[in-house]
mmCIF file of C-alpha atoms in Angstrom:
data_model
loop_
_atom_site.group_PDB
_atom_site.id
_atom_site.type_symbol
_atom_site.label_atom_id
_atom_site.label_comp_id
_atom_site.label_asym_id
_atom_site.label_seq_id
_atom_site.Cartn_x
_atom_site.Cartn_y
_atom_site.Cartn_z
ATOM 1 C CA MET A 1 9.760 3.735 -11.034
ATOM 2 C CA ASN A 2 7.653 6.157 -13.021
ATOM 3 C CA PHE A 3 9.994 7.583 -15.670
ATOM 4 C CA ASP A 4 7.888 10.639 -16.498
ATOM 5 C CA LYS A 5 7.325 11.636 -12.870
ATOM 6 C CA ALA A 6 11.044 11.277 -12.127
ATOM 7 C CA LEU A 7 11.876 13.471 -15.146
ATOM 8 C CA ASP A 8 9.267 16.048 -14.082
ATOM 9 C CA TRP A 9 10.676 15.978 -10.541
ATOM 10 C CA LEU A 10 14.175 16.740 -11.868
ATOM 11 C CA ASN A 11 12.863 19.464 -14.180
ATOM 12 C CA LYS A 12 11.272 21.195 -11.193
ATOM 13 C CA GLY A 13 14.738 21.562 -9.681
ATOM 14 C CA ALA A 14 15.070 18.527 -7.456
ATOM 15 C CA GLN A 15 18.615 17.680 -6.367
ATOM 16 C CA PRO A 16 18.823 13.891 -6.076
ATOM 17 C CA THR A 17 21.232 12.195 -3.706
ATOM 18 C CA ASP A 18 24.131 10.228 -5.163
ATOM 19 C CA THR A 19 22.241 6.966 -4.832
ATOM 20 C CA VAL A 20 19.098 8.330 -6.475
ATOM 21 C CA ARG A 21 21.179 9.991 -9.197
ATOM 22 C CA SER A 22 22.817 6.631 -9.914
ATOM 23 C CA ILE A 23 19.455 4.892 -10.186
ATOM 24 C CA LEU A 24 18.014 7.622 -12.396
ATOM 25 C CA SER A 25 21.112 7.532 -14.571
ATOM 26 C CA LYS A 26 20.843 3.771 -15.055
ATOM 27 C CA LYS A 27 17.185 4.149 -16.029
ATOM 28 C CA GLY A 28 17.972 6.945 -18.503
ATOM 29 C CA VAL A 29 16.156 9.757 -16.711
ATOM 30 C CA MET A 30 19.326 11.832 -16.348
ATOM 31 C CA LEU A 31 20.157 11.448 -20.061
ATOM 32 C CA LYS A 32 16.617 12.410 -21.037
ATOM 33 C CA LYS A 33 16.874 15.527 -18.838
ATOM 34 C CA HIS A 34 20.215 16.404 -20.424
ATOM 35 C CA LEU A 35 18.772 16.010 -23.922
ATOM 36 C CA MET A 36 15.720 18.115 -23.026
ATOM 37 C CA ILE A 37 17.995 20.905 -21.823
ATOM 38 C CA GLY A 38 19.745 20.715 -25.205
ATOM 39 C CA VAL A 39 16.369 21.045 -26.928
ATOM 40 C CA GLN A 40 15.478 24.070 -24.775
ATOM 41 C CA LYS A 41 18.794 25.749 -25.661
ATOM 42 C CA GLY A 42 18.230 25.045 -29.349
ATOM 43 C CA ALA A 43 21.200 22.711 -29.763
ATOM 44 C CA MET A 44 18.932 20.053 -31.303
ATOM 45 C CA THR A 45 15.322 19.344 -32.101
ATOM 46 C CA ALA A 46 13.027 17.249 -29.956
ATOM 47 C CA GLU A 47 13.031 14.550 -32.660
ATOM 48 C CA GLN A 48 16.822 14.394 -32.675
ATOM 49 C CA ALA A 49 16.840 14.169 -28.893
ATOM 50 C CA GLU A 50 14.297 11.353 -28.996
ATOM 51 C CA VAL A 51 16.344 9.464 -31.614
ATOM 52 C CA LYS A 52 19.480 9.784 -29.460
ATOM 53 C CA PHE A 53 17.588 8.627 -26.403
ATOM 54 C CA GLN A 54 16.043 5.629 -28.185
ATOM 55 C CA THR A 55 19.457 4.670 -29.610
ATOM 56 C CA TRP A 56 20.954 4.812 -26.127
ATOM 57 C CA MET A 57 18.109 2.694 -24.720
ATOM 58 C CA LYS A 58 18.556 0.034 -27.436
ATOM 59 C CA GLU A 59 22.308 -0.105 -26.832
ATOM 60 C CA LYS A 60 21.755 -0.362 -23.088
ATOM 61 C CA GLU A 61 19.230 -3.186 -23.510
ATOM 62 C CA ALA A 62 21.599 -5.044 -25.865
ATOM 63 C CA LYS A 63 24.469 -4.654 -23.409
ATOM 64 C CA LEU A 64 22.310 -5.849 -20.543
ATOM 65 C CA ALA A 65 21.123 -8.857 -22.548
ATOM 66 C CA SER A 66 24.700 -9.795 -23.448
ATOM 67 C CA GLU A 67 25.761 -9.500 -19.791
ATOM 68 C CA ILE A 68 22.883 -11.737 -18.724
ATOM 69 C CA LYS A 69 23.786 -14.250 -21.425
ATOM 70 C CA ALA A 70 27.455 -14.208 -20.395
ATOM 71 C CA LYS A 71 26.528 -14.778 -16.754
ATOM 72 C CA ALA A 72 24.263 -17.678 -17.698
ATOM 73 C CA GLU A 73 26.989 -19.248 -19.849
ATOM 74 C CA LYS A 74 29.532 -18.820 -17.053
ATOM 75 C CA LYS A 75 27.121 -20.403 -14.608
ATOM 76 C CA ARG A 76 26.580 -23.373 -16.954
ATOM 77 C CA ALA A 77 30.335 -23.754 -17.478
ATOM 78 C CA ASP A 78 30.985 -23.635 -13.722
ATOM 79 C CA GLN A 79 28.262 -26.186 -13.105
ATOM 80 C CA LYS A 80 29.677 -28.450 -15.819
ATOM 81 C CA ALA A 81 33.164 -28.160 -14.310
ATOM 82 C CA ARG A 82 31.810 -29.019 -10.841
ATOM 83 C CA ILE A 83 29.975 -32.038 -12.227
ATOM 84 C CA GLU A 84 33.100 -33.227 -14.046
ATOM 85 C CA ALA A 85 35.203 -32.804 -10.889
ATOM 86 C CA GLU A 86 32.595 -34.640 -8.858
ATOM 87 C CA SER A 87 32.452 -37.492 -11.379
ATOM 88 C CA LYS A 88 36.262 -37.804 -11.206
ATOM 89 C CA VAL A 89 36.080 -37.993 -7.425
ATOM 90 C CA ASN A 90 33.269 -40.551 -7.642
ATOM 91 C CA ALA A 91 35.254 -42.627 -10.140
ATOM 92 C CA ALA A 92 38.284 -42.550 -7.849
ATOM 93 C CA ARG A 93 36.130 -43.603 -4.902
ATOM 94 C CA ALA A 94 34.545 -46.400 -6.913
ATOM 95 C CA GLU A 95 37.980 -47.591 -7.985
ATOM 96 C CA ALA A 96 39.213 -47.548 -4.388
ATOM 97 C CA ILE A 97 36.123 -49.461 -3.248
ATOM 98 C CA ALA A 98 36.538 -52.016 -6.045
ATOM 99 C CA LYS A 99 40.218 -52.464 -5.141
ATOM 100 C CA LYS A 100 39.337 -52.912 -1.468
ATOM 101 C CA GLN A 101 36.613 -55.429 -2.335
ATOM 102 C CA ALA A 102 39.034 -57.308 -4.591
ATOM 103 C CA GLU A 103 41.563 -57.447 -1.750
ATOM 104 C CA LEU A 104 38.886 -58.694 0.639
ATOM 105 C CA ALA A 105 37.744 -61.290 -1.897
ATOM 106 C CA ALA A 106 41.344 -62.412 -2.391
ATOM 107 C CA GLN A 107 41.823 -62.691 1.378
ATOM 108 C CA ALA A 108 38.588 -64.633 1.689
ATOM 109 C CA ALA A 109 39.643 -66.948 -1.153
ATOM 110 C CA ALA A 110 43.051 -67.435 0.458
ATOM 111 C CA ALA A 111 41.423 -68.188 3.809
ATOM 112 C CA ALA A 112 39.055 -70.632 2.136
ATOM 113 C CA ALA A 113 41.991 -72.258 0.338
ATOM 114 C CA GLU A 114 43.876 -72.575 3.607
ATOM 115 C CA ALA A 115 40.850 -74.065 5.297
ATOM 116 C CA THR A 116 40.415 -76.502 2.422
ATOM 117 C CA ALA A 117 44.129 -77.346 2.514
ATOM 118 C CA GLU A 118 43.975 -77.992 6.260
ATOM 119 C CA GLU A 119 40.890 -80.152 5.889
ATOM 120 C CA ALA A 120 42.342 -82.162 2.988
ATOM 121 C CA PRO A 121 45.375 -83.515 4.879
ATOM 122 C CA ALA A 122 43.172 -84.210 7.850
ATOM 123 C CA GLU A 123 40.852 -86.250 5.635
ATOM 124 C CA GLU A 124 43.791 -88.038 3.977
ATOM 125 C CA ALA A 125 45.364 -88.980 7.277
ATOM 126 C CA PRO A 126 42.467 -91.144 8.373
ATOM 127 C CA ALA A 127 42.401 -92.690 4.904
ATOM 128 C CA GLU A 128 46.018 -93.741 5.330
ATOM 129 C CA THR A 129 45.294 -95.400 8.627
ATOM 130 C CA GLU A 130 42.509 -97.448 7.101
ATOM 131 C CA ALA A 131 44.740 -98.784 4.369
#
């Protein structure tokens, strides 16, 4: 947007729509027009108007920068919270998998022990018959 052309357009008597007025207001064109009318009426000098406008612009830029910073910090905090929640879920899953594997290993060991126990008496029985 060309600031000077927008200001000139308003000074020529243009009546912006609500949407355009909102955009021009956010960019400072409406404030500049208001200050220029004050200069024309003799309420202030052009230098005073310029100082007020520059002060407003600096405040607006600072506010915008702080909002951007706050959004970025919130985004980082949300991302950190999601990662922490995901790591908790992953830890719970890993624990469940480890428990399941331990149960399976215990069952396999028990089955192997049973098989060994069944084979041992079978091996001893023929040994008894030989004696």
